[in-house]
PDB file of C-alpha atoms and ligand atoms in Angstrom:
ATOM      1  CA  MET A1252       0.000   0.000   0.000  1.00 48.00           C
ATOM      2  CA  ALA A1253       2.778   2.412   0.917  1.00 52.00           C
ATOM      3  CA  TRP A1254       4.463   2.016  -2.441  1.00 69.00           C
ATOM      4  CA  GLN A1255       1.226   3.004  -4.158  1.00 84.00           C
ATOM      5  CA  CYS A1256       1.534   6.454  -2.609  1.00 94.00           C
ATOM      6  CA  SER A1257       4.424   7.309  -4.949  1.00 94.00           C
ATOM      7  CA  SER A1258       3.827  10.307  -7.164  1.00 96.00           C
ATOM      8  CA  ARG A1259       5.524  12.673  -9.591  1.00 94.00           C
ATOM      9  CA  SER A1260       5.103  15.709  -7.345  1.00 97.00           C
ATOM     10  CA  ASN A1261       5.475  16.518  -3.669  1.00 98.00           C
ATOM     11  CA  ALA A1262       1.839  17.602  -3.393  1.00 98.00           C
ATOM     12  CA  GLY A1263       0.761  14.377  -5.139  1.00 98.00           C
ATOM     13  CA  LEU A1264       2.814  12.239  -2.768  1.00 98.00           C
ATOM     14  CA  VAL A1265       1.321  13.857   0.346  1.00 98.00           C
ATOM     15  CA  GLU A1266      -2.179  13.682  -1.131  1.00 98.00           C
ATOM     16  CA  ASN A1267      -1.714   9.952  -1.774  1.00 97.00           C
ATOM     17  CA  LEU A1268      -0.515   9.448   1.812  1.00 97.00           C
ATOM     18  CA  ARG A1269      -3.607  11.298   3.059  1.00 98.00           C
ATOM     19  CA  ARG A1270      -5.951   9.196   0.926  1.00 97.00           C
ATOM     20  CA  ALA A1271      -4.308   6.007   2.193  1.00 96.00           C
ATOM     21  CA  LYS A1272      -4.720   7.363   5.760  1.00 97.00           C
ATOM     22  CA  LEU A1273      -0.947   7.134   6.227  1.00 97.00           C
ATOM     23  CA  VAL A1274      -1.006  10.781   7.268  1.00 98.00           C
ATOM     24  CA  GLN A1275      -4.111  11.701   9.235  1.00 98.00           C
ATOM     25  CA  ASN A1276      -3.382  14.864  11.155  1.00 98.00           C
ATOM     26  CA  VAL A1277      -3.997  17.969   9.028  1.00 97.00           C
ATOM     27  CA  VAL A1278      -1.086  19.835  10.652  1.00 97.00           C
ATOM     28  CA  ALA A1279       1.230  16.926   9.810  1.00 98.00           C
ATOM     29  CA  GLU A1280      -0.122  16.843   6.255  1.00 98.00           C
ATOM     30  CA  THR A1281       0.365  20.602   5.803  1.00 98.00           C
ATOM     31  CA  ALA A1282       3.906  20.374   7.188  1.00 98.00           C
ATOM     32  CA  MET A1283       4.754  17.687   4.626  1.00 98.00           C
ATOM     33  CA  LYS A1284       3.310  19.779   1.817  1.00 98.00           C
ATOM     34  CA  LEU A1285       5.499  22.708   2.877  1.00 98.00           C
ATOM     35  CA  VAL A1286       8.723  20.645   2.590  1.00 98.00           C
ATOM     36  CA  ASP A1287       9.910  19.631  -0.887  1.00 98.00           C
ATOM     37  CA  ARG A1288      11.357  16.132  -0.423  1.00 98.00           C
ATOM     38  CA  ALA A1289      13.502  16.648  -3.564  1.00 98.00           C
ATOM     39  CA  ASN A1290      15.650  19.040  -1.520  1.00 98.00           C
ATOM     40  CA  PHE A1291      16.564  16.220   0.881  1.00 98.00           C
ATOM     41  CA  VAL A1292      17.572  13.331  -1.398  1.00 98.00           C
ATOM     42  CA  LEU A1293      20.924  13.067  -3.187  1.00 98.00           C
ATOM     43  CA  ASP A1294      21.026  14.971  -6.486  1.00 96.00           C
ATOM     44  CA  LYS A1295      21.199  11.707  -8.437  1.00 95.00           C
ATOM     45  CA  ASP A1296      17.913  10.596  -6.834  1.00 95.00           C
ATOM     46  CA  ARG A1297      15.916  13.776  -7.448  1.00 95.00           C
ATOM     47  CA  GLU A1298      13.749  11.997 -10.003  1.00 94.00           C
ATOM     48  CA  ARG A1299      12.790   9.440  -7.340  1.00 95.00           C
ATOM     49  CA  ALA A1300      12.198  12.015  -4.605  1.00 97.00           C
ATOM     50  CA  TYR A1301       8.431  11.527  -4.584  1.00 97.00           C
ATOM     51  CA  GLU A1302       8.516   7.746  -4.356  1.00 97.00           C
ATOM     52  CA  ASP A1303       7.241   6.406  -1.052  1.00 96.00           C
ATOM     53  CA  SER A1304      10.484   4.574  -0.313  1.00 95.00           C
ATOM     54  CA  PRO A1305      13.662   5.208   1.688  1.00 95.00           C
ATOM     55  CA  GLN A1306      16.727   6.364  -0.275  1.00 96.00           C
ATOM     56  CA  SER A1307      20.405   6.176   0.589  1.00 97.00           C
ATOM     57  CA  ILE A1308      22.038   9.483   1.533  1.00 97.00           C
ATOM     58  CA  GLY A1309      25.531   7.976   2.030  1.00 97.00           C
ATOM     59  CA  PHE A1310      27.405   7.227   5.297  1.00 96.00           C
ATOM     60  CA  ASP A1311      25.177   4.174   5.891  1.00 94.00           C
ATOM     61  CA  ALA A1312      22.241   6.525   6.371  1.00 97.00           C
ATOM     62  CA  THR A1313      18.920   6.732   4.540  1.00 97.00           C
ATOM     63  CA  ILE A1314      16.215   9.339   4.250  1.00 98.00           C
ATOM     64  CA  SER A1315      13.239   7.451   5.669  1.00 97.00           C
ATOM     65  CA  ALA A1316      10.238   6.619   3.500  1.00 97.00           C
ATOM     66  CA  PRO A1317       7.596   9.359   3.412  1.00 98.00           C
ATOM     67  CA  HIS A1318       5.019   7.130   5.135  1.00 97.00           C
ATOM     68  CA  MET A1319       7.419   6.706   8.090  1.00 97.00           C
ATOM     69  CA  HIS A1320       7.956  10.464   8.360  1.00 98.00           C
ATOM     70  CA  ALA A1321       4.161  10.828   8.187  1.00 98.00           C
ATOM     71  CA  MET A1322       3.660   8.307  10.991  1.00 98.00           C
ATOM     72  CA  ALA A1323       6.167  10.117  13.216  1.00 98.00           C
ATOM     73  CA  LEU A1324       4.501  13.486  12.566  1.00 98.00           C
ATOM     74  CA  ASP A1325       1.030  12.051  13.240  1.00 98.00           C
ATOM     75  CA  LEU A1326       2.252  10.794  16.627  1.00 98.00           C
ATOM     76  CA  ILE A1327       4.024  14.024  17.594  1.00 97.00           C
ATOM     77  CA  VAL A1328       1.673  16.779  16.403  1.00 96.00           C
ATOM     78  CA  PRO A1329      -1.164  16.151  18.924  1.00 94.00           C
ATOM     79  CA  VAL A1330       1.238  16.822  21.790  1.00 93.00           C
ATOM     80  CA  LEU A1331       2.325  20.099  20.214  1.00 91.00           C
ATOM     81  CA  GLN A1332      -1.304  21.071  19.748  1.00 85.00           C
ATOM     82  CA  ALA A1333      -2.024  20.497  23.420  1.00 75.00           C
ATOM     83  CA  ARG A1334       0.881  22.647  24.607  1.00 79.00           C
ATOM     84  CA  GLN A1335      -0.187  26.284  24.800  1.00 75.00           C
ATOM     85  CA  ASP A1336       1.381  27.421  28.071  1.00 77.00           C
ATOM     86  CA  ARG A1337       4.954  27.945  26.790  1.00 83.00           C
ATOM     87  CA  LEU A1338       7.105  27.710  23.663  1.00 91.00           C
ATOM     88  CA  VAL A1339       7.512  24.125  22.496  1.00 95.00           C
ATOM     89  CA  LYS A1340      10.864  22.475  21.825  1.00 97.00           C
ATOM     90  CA  VAL A1341      11.367  19.402  19.664  1.00 98.00           C
ATOM     91  CA  LEU A1342      14.528  17.303  19.250  1.00 98.00           C
ATOM     92  CA  ASP A1343      15.261  15.304  16.079  1.00 99.00           C
ATOM     93  CA  VAL A1344      17.955  12.686  16.757  1.00 98.00           C
ATOM     94  CA  GLY A1345      19.746  11.306  13.685  1.00 98.00           C
ATOM     95  CA  SER A1346      18.676  14.211  11.503  1.00 98.00           C
ATOM     96  CA  GLY A1347      20.492  12.910   8.388  1.00 98.00           C
ATOM     97  CA  SER A1348      18.899  14.532   5.338  1.00 98.00           C
ATOM     98  CA  GLY A1349      17.140  17.087   7.574  1.00 98.00           C
ATOM     99  CA  TYR A1350      13.715  16.310   6.076  1.00 98.00           C
ATOM    100  CA  LEU A1351      11.963  15.581   9.345  1.00 98.00           C
ATOM    101  CA  ALA A1352      13.581  18.537  11.124  1.00 98.00           C
ATOM    102  CA  ALA A1353      12.111  20.764   8.386  1.00 98.00           C
ATOM    103  CA  ALA A1354       8.672  19.150   8.615  1.00 98.00           C
ATOM    104  CA  LEU A1355       8.720  19.337  12.416  1.00 98.00           C
ATOM    105  CA  HIS A1356       9.604  23.029  12.156  1.00 98.00           C
ATOM    106  CA  HIS A1357       6.499  23.672  10.046  1.00 98.00           C
ATOM    107  CA  ALA A1358       4.354  21.551  12.358  1.00 97.00           C
ATOM    108  CA  VAL A1359       5.557  23.564  15.357  1.00 96.00           C
ATOM    109  CA  GLN A1360       5.037  26.927  13.644  1.00 95.00           C
ATOM    110  CA  GLN A1361       1.445  26.048  12.749  1.00 93.00           C
ATOM    111  CA  GLN A1362       0.770  25.672  16.473  1.00 88.00           C
ATOM    112  CA  GLN A1363       2.965  28.323  17.837  1.00 84.00           C
ATOM    113  CA  GLN A1364       5.225  30.990  16.332  1.00 84.00           C
ATOM    114  CA  GLY A1365       8.561  30.842  18.115  1.00 87.00           C
ATOM    115  CA  GLY A1366       8.609  27.153  19.037  1.00 93.00           C
ATOM    116  CA  LYS A1367      11.925  25.589  18.098  1.00 96.00           C
ATOM    117  CA  VAL A1368      13.336  22.423  16.538  1.00 98.00           C
ATOM    118  CA  PHE A1369      16.791  21.095  17.476  1.00 98.00           C
ATOM    119  CA  ALA A1370      18.481  18.527  15.215  1.00 98.00           C
ATOM    120  CA  ILE A1371      21.511  16.352  15.933  1.00 98.00           C
ATOM    121  CA  ASP A1372      23.511  13.691  14.149  1.00 98.00           C
ATOM    122  CA  TYR A1373      26.730  12.040  15.275  1.00 98.00           C
ATOM    123  CA  LEU A1374      28.601  12.437  11.952  1.00 97.00           C
ATOM    124  CA  GLU A1375      29.782  15.867  10.896  1.00 98.00           C
ATOM    125  CA  PRO A1376      29.217  15.222   7.147  1.00 98.00           C
ATOM    126  CA  LEU A1377      25.597  14.398   7.996  1.00 98.00           C
ATOM    127  CA  THR A1378      25.017  17.504  10.134  1.00 98.00           C
ATOM    128  CA  GLU A1379      26.556  19.442   7.228  1.00 98.00           C
ATOM    129  CA  MET A1380      24.029  17.744   4.954  1.00 98.00           C
ATOM    130  CA  THR A1381      21.204  18.571   7.384  1.00 98.00           C
ATOM    131  CA  LYS A1382      22.246  22.239   7.336  1.00 98.00           C
ATOM    132  CA  ARG A1383      22.752  22.367   3.564  1.00 98.00           C
ATOM    133  CA  ASN A1384      19.336  20.858   2.849  1.00 98.00           C
ATOM    134  CA  LEU A1385      17.555  23.029   5.425  1.00 98.00           C
ATOM    135  CA  ALA A1386      19.145  26.059   3.723  1.00 98.00           C
ATOM    136  CA  LYS A1387      17.499  25.044   0.420  1.00 98.00           C
ATOM    137  CA  GLU A1388      14.179  25.518   2.233  1.00 98.00           C
ATOM    138  CA  GLY A1389      15.286  28.796   3.857  1.00 98.00           C
ATOM    139  CA  LEU A1390      15.351  27.141   7.286  1.00 98.00           C
ATOM    140  CA  GLN A1391      19.065  27.477   8.110  1.00 97.00           C
ATOM    141  CA  GLU A1392      18.367  29.976  10.901  1.00 97.00           C
ATOM    142  CA  ALA A1393      15.137  28.388  12.088  1.00 97.00           C
ATOM    143  CA  VAL A1394      16.470  24.971  13.113  1.00 98.00           C
ATOM    144  CA  ALA A1395      19.426  24.514  15.495  1.00 98.00           C
ATOM    145  CA  VAL A1396      21.770  21.778  14.189  1.00 98.00           C
ATOM    146  CA  ASP A1397      24.726  20.249  16.017  1.00 98.00           C
ATOM    147  CA  THR A1398      27.041  17.227  15.841  1.00 98.00           C
ATOM    148  CA  ARG A1399      26.488  15.147  18.992  1.00 97.00           C
ATOM    149  CA  ASP A1400      25.752  11.663  20.216  1.00 98.00           C
ATOM    150  CA  GLY A1401      22.049  10.902  20.003  1.00 98.00           C
ATOM    151  CA  TRP A1402      22.289   8.450  22.909  1.00 98.00           C
ATOM    152  CA  LYS A1403      22.947  11.475  25.097  1.00 98.00           C
ATOM    153  CA  GLY A1404      20.484  13.915  23.511  1.00 98.00           C
ATOM    154  CA  TRP A1405      21.027  17.650  23.943  1.00 98.00           C
ATOM    155  CA  ALA A1406      20.707  18.326  27.674  1.00 98.00           C
ATOM    156  CA  GLU A1407      21.408  22.080  27.384  1.00 98.00           C
ATOM    157  CA  HIS A1408      18.115  22.611  25.559  1.00 98.00           C
ATOM    158  CA  ALA A1409      15.971  20.082  27.458  1.00 98.00           C
ATOM    159  CA  PRO A1410      13.207  19.536  28.329  1.00 97.00           C
ATOM    160  CA  PHE A1411      11.686  18.664  24.951  1.00 98.00           C
ATOM    161  CA  ASP A1412       7.962  18.324  24.309  1.00 97.00           C
ATOM    162  CA  ALA A1413       8.746  15.793  21.606  1.00 98.00           C
ATOM    163  CA  ILE A1414      11.787  13.761  20.610  1.00 98.00           C
ATOM    164  CA  HIS A1415      12.060  11.866  17.327  1.00 98.00           C
ATOM    165  CA  VAL A1416      14.803   9.288  16.867  1.00 98.00           C
ATOM    166  CA  GLY A1417      15.537   8.327  13.264  1.00 98.00           C
ATOM    167  CA  ALA A1418      17.766   5.320  13.998  1.00 98.00           C
ATOM    168  CA  ALA A1419      17.067   2.117  15.925  1.00 98.00           C
ATOM    169  CA  ALA A1420      18.393   2.003  19.494  1.00 98.00           C
ATOM    170  CA  SER A1421      19.273  -1.393  21.022  1.00 97.00           C
ATOM    171  CA  MET A1422      17.507  -0.200  24.184  1.00 97.00           C
ATOM    172  CA  LEU A1423      15.640   2.912  25.293  1.00 98.00           C
ATOM    173  CA  PRO A1424      18.283   5.619  25.966  1.00 98.00           C
ATOM    174  CA  ASP A1425      17.812   6.891  29.533  1.00 98.00           C
ATOM    175  CA  PRO A1426      19.069  10.437  28.873  1.00 98.00           C
ATOM    176  CA  LEU A1427      16.420  10.888  26.175  1.00 98.00           C
ATOM    177  CA  VAL A1428      13.649   9.767  28.537  1.00 98.00           C
ATOM    178  CA  GLN A1429      15.015  12.199  31.123  1.00 98.00           C
ATOM    179  CA  GLN A1430      15.037  15.035  28.580  1.00 98.00           C
ATOM    180  CA  LEU A1431      11.313  14.655  27.856  1.00 98.00           C
ATOM    181  CA  ALA A1432       9.094  17.360  29.340  1.00 97.00           C
ATOM    182  CA  PRO A1433       6.108  16.333  31.488  1.00 96.00           C
ATOM    183  CA  GLY A1434       3.430  15.160  29.031  1.00 95.00           C
ATOM    184  CA  GLY A1435       6.043  14.948  26.262  1.00 97.00           C
ATOM    185  CA  VAL A1436       6.366  12.106  23.758  1.00 98.00           C
ATOM    186  CA  MET A1437       9.240  10.303  22.078  1.00 98.00           C
ATOM    187  CA  VAL A1438       8.953   8.324  18.849  1.00 98.00           C
ATOM    188  CA  ILE A1439      11.826   5.845  18.701  1.00 98.00           C
ATOM    189  CA  PRO A1440      12.572   2.564  16.942  1.00 98.00           C
ATOM    190  CA  VAL A1441      13.994   0.070  19.457  1.00 98.00           C
ATOM    191  CA  GLY A1442      15.517  -3.336  18.777  1.00 97.00           C
ATOM    192  CA  VAL A1443      18.388  -4.957  16.935  1.00 93.00           C
ATOM    193  CA  PHE A1444      17.001  -7.551  14.512  1.00 89.00           C
ATOM    194  CA  ASP A1445      13.330  -7.202  15.346  1.00 94.00           C
ATOM    195  CA  GLN A1446      12.653  -3.533  15.770  1.00 97.00           C
ATOM    196  CA  GLU A1447       9.509  -1.862  17.027  1.00 98.00           C
ATOM    197  CA  LEU A1448       8.526   1.761  16.745  1.00 98.00           C
ATOM    198  CA  LEU A1449       7.762   2.867  20.306  1.00 98.00           C
ATOM    199  CA  LEU A1450       5.741   5.820  21.518  1.00 98.00           C
ATOM    200  CA  VAL A1451       7.108   6.843  24.908  1.00 98.00           C
ATOM    201  CA  THR A1452       4.910   9.225  26.898  1.00 98.00           C
ATOM    202  CA  LYS A1453       6.120  11.091  29.992  1.00 98.00           C
ATOM    203  CA  SER A1454       3.535  11.435  32.734  1.00 97.00           C
ATOM    204  CA  GLN A1455       2.046  14.861  33.455  1.00 95.00           C
ATOM    205  CA  ASP A1456       4.003  15.148  36.693  1.00 96.00           C
ATOM    206  CA  GLY A1457       7.177  14.032  34.920  1.00 96.00           C
ATOM    207  CA  SER A1458       7.868  11.215  37.389  1.00 97.00           C
ATOM    208  CA  SER A1459       7.297   8.213  35.119  1.00 98.00           C
ATOM    209  CA  HIS A1460       6.715   7.159  31.514  1.00 98.00           C
ATOM    210  CA  THR A1461       4.749   4.602  29.531  1.00 98.00           C
ATOM    211  CA  THR A1462       5.710   2.886  26.281  1.00 98.00           C
ATOM    212  CA  LYS A1463       3.401   1.689  23.538  1.00 98.00           C
ATOM    213  CA  SER A1464       4.423  -0.352  20.505  1.00 98.00           C
ATOM    214  CA  ILE A1465       3.142   1.206  17.283  1.00 98.00           C
ATOM    215  CA  THR A1466       4.416  -1.190  14.605  1.00 97.00           C
ATOM    216  CA  GLY A1467       7.352  -3.326  13.468  1.00 97.00           C
ATOM    217  CA  VAL A1468       9.959  -1.294  11.578  1.00 97.00           C
ATOM    218  CA  ARG A1469      13.396  -1.439   9.968  1.00 95.00           C
ATOM    219  CA  TYR A1470      15.790   1.434  10.661  1.00 96.00           C
ATOM    220  CA  VAL A1471      19.581   1.767  10.510  1.00 95.00           C
ATOM    221  CA  PRO A1472      21.145   1.405  13.989  1.00 97.00           C
ATOM    222  CA  LEU A1473      21.681   4.221  16.477  1.00 98.00           C
ATOM    223  CA  ILE A1474      25.452   3.815  16.692  1.00 97.00           C
ATOM    224  CA  PRO A1475      27.005   3.481  20.161  1.00 93.00           C
ATOM    225  CA  VAL A1476      29.467   6.369  20.002  1.00 91.00           C
ATOM    226  CA  ASP A1477      30.827   6.247  23.516  1.00 76.00           C
ATOM    227  CA  PRO A1478      30.148   2.832  25.041  1.00 59.00           C
ATOM    228  CA  GLU A1479      30.902   3.076  28.771  1.00 54.00           C
TER     229      GLU A1479
HETATM  230  N1  LIG B1539      15.909  10.972   9.940  1.00 82.25           N
HETATM  231  C1  LIG B1539      16.848  11.152   8.860  1.00 82.25           C
HETATM  232  C2  LIG B1539      17.993  10.146   8.823  1.00 82.25           C
HETATM  233  C3  LIG B1539      17.656   8.715   9.092  1.00 82.25           C
HETATM  234  S1  LIG B1539      19.102   7.632   8.935  1.00 82.25           S
HETATM  235  C4  LIG B1539      16.143  11.170   7.527  1.00 82.25           C
HETATM  236  O1  LIG B1539      15.030  10.679   7.393  1.00 82.25           O
HETATM  237  O2  LIG B1539      16.750  11.688   6.595  1.00 82.25           O
HETATM  238  C5  LIG B1539      19.628   7.555  10.621  1.00 82.25           C
HETATM  239  C6  LIG B1539      20.531   8.682  11.039  1.00 82.25           C
HETATM  240  O3  LIG B1539      20.926   8.444  12.397  1.00 82.25           O
HETATM  241  C7  LIG B1539      21.823   8.782  10.234  1.00 82.25           C
HETATM  242  O4  LIG B1539      21.965  10.084   9.733  1.00 82.25           O
HETATM  243  C8  LIG B1539      22.909   8.451  11.253  1.00 82.25           C
HETATM  244  O5  LIG B1539      24.115   9.159  11.044  1.00 82.25           O
HETATM  245  C9  LIG B1539      22.249   8.873  12.553  1.00 82.25           C
HETATM  246  N2  LIG B1539      22.828   8.256  13.762  1.00 82.25           N
HETATM  247  C10 LIG B1539      23.219   6.979  13.953  1.00 82.25           C
HETATM  248  N3  LIG B1539      23.738   6.824  15.190  1.00 82.25           N
HETATM  249  C11 LIG B1539      23.649   8.035  15.798  1.00 82.25           C
HETATM  250  C12 LIG B1539      24.008   8.516  17.089  1.00 82.25           C
HETATM  251  N4  LIG B1539      24.556   7.736  18.030  1.00 82.25           N
HETATM  252  N5  LIG B1539      23.753   9.798  17.358  1.00 82.25           N
HETATM  253  C13 LIG B1539      23.177  10.632  16.451  1.00 82.25           C
HETATM  254  N6  LIG B1539      22.830  10.230  15.220  1.00 82.25           N
HETATM  255  C14 LIG B1539      23.055   8.943  14.886  1.00 82.25           C
END
């Protein structure tokens, strides 16, 4: 079904995802329409940019399939919508192409001018790619990008209302759970061979969290940078 969402235009791709109910939240759908996926694939793959499939971006990384980005946005947007008391902050771990950081930025801005997206990857060439691709969309100032270990998150900017992890962790990284704001959510693939996409929700008083399995998935691994 996912493959059938492929199109020859960005608008067509998102429309097909909406029809297939693979993107359901209208804020998520609008965010995806505002980001041209062709700006986030390698130049040689521009003709395939609107296929609903992952594509290699080098360095053992891939830009996730559009229906996976859609699923992540659908899970994250409701939390942003509920948060009206202060500016929201969102962390994208394993930003790679930068596509989801861009889409998250637009999702945040639809709720709240001034909310902010932070994006990290552990490889400098990939954070350079994130920045370069965000610049094509005029978002180089809007999104904060840094080279750091995703297992550790970005404590200086915590707490985050939402965290997205774009690579599969062998276990749930404690620092990321700690960096979630009360009521915040994390979307993270967990597992080595059999991976599951988990939705982690921090309790309203911030003292505990629950996890819910969304679906089986296949992501590249979240690399252990500093195993101690
Ligand atoms: N979400 C991005 C990239 C997905 S590929 C997109 O859709 O384009 C997974 C990314 O996770 C890669 O860019 C890889 O470099 C990054 N990654 C792997 N291990 C990491 C770690 N320990 N910390 C931060 N990023 C990591």
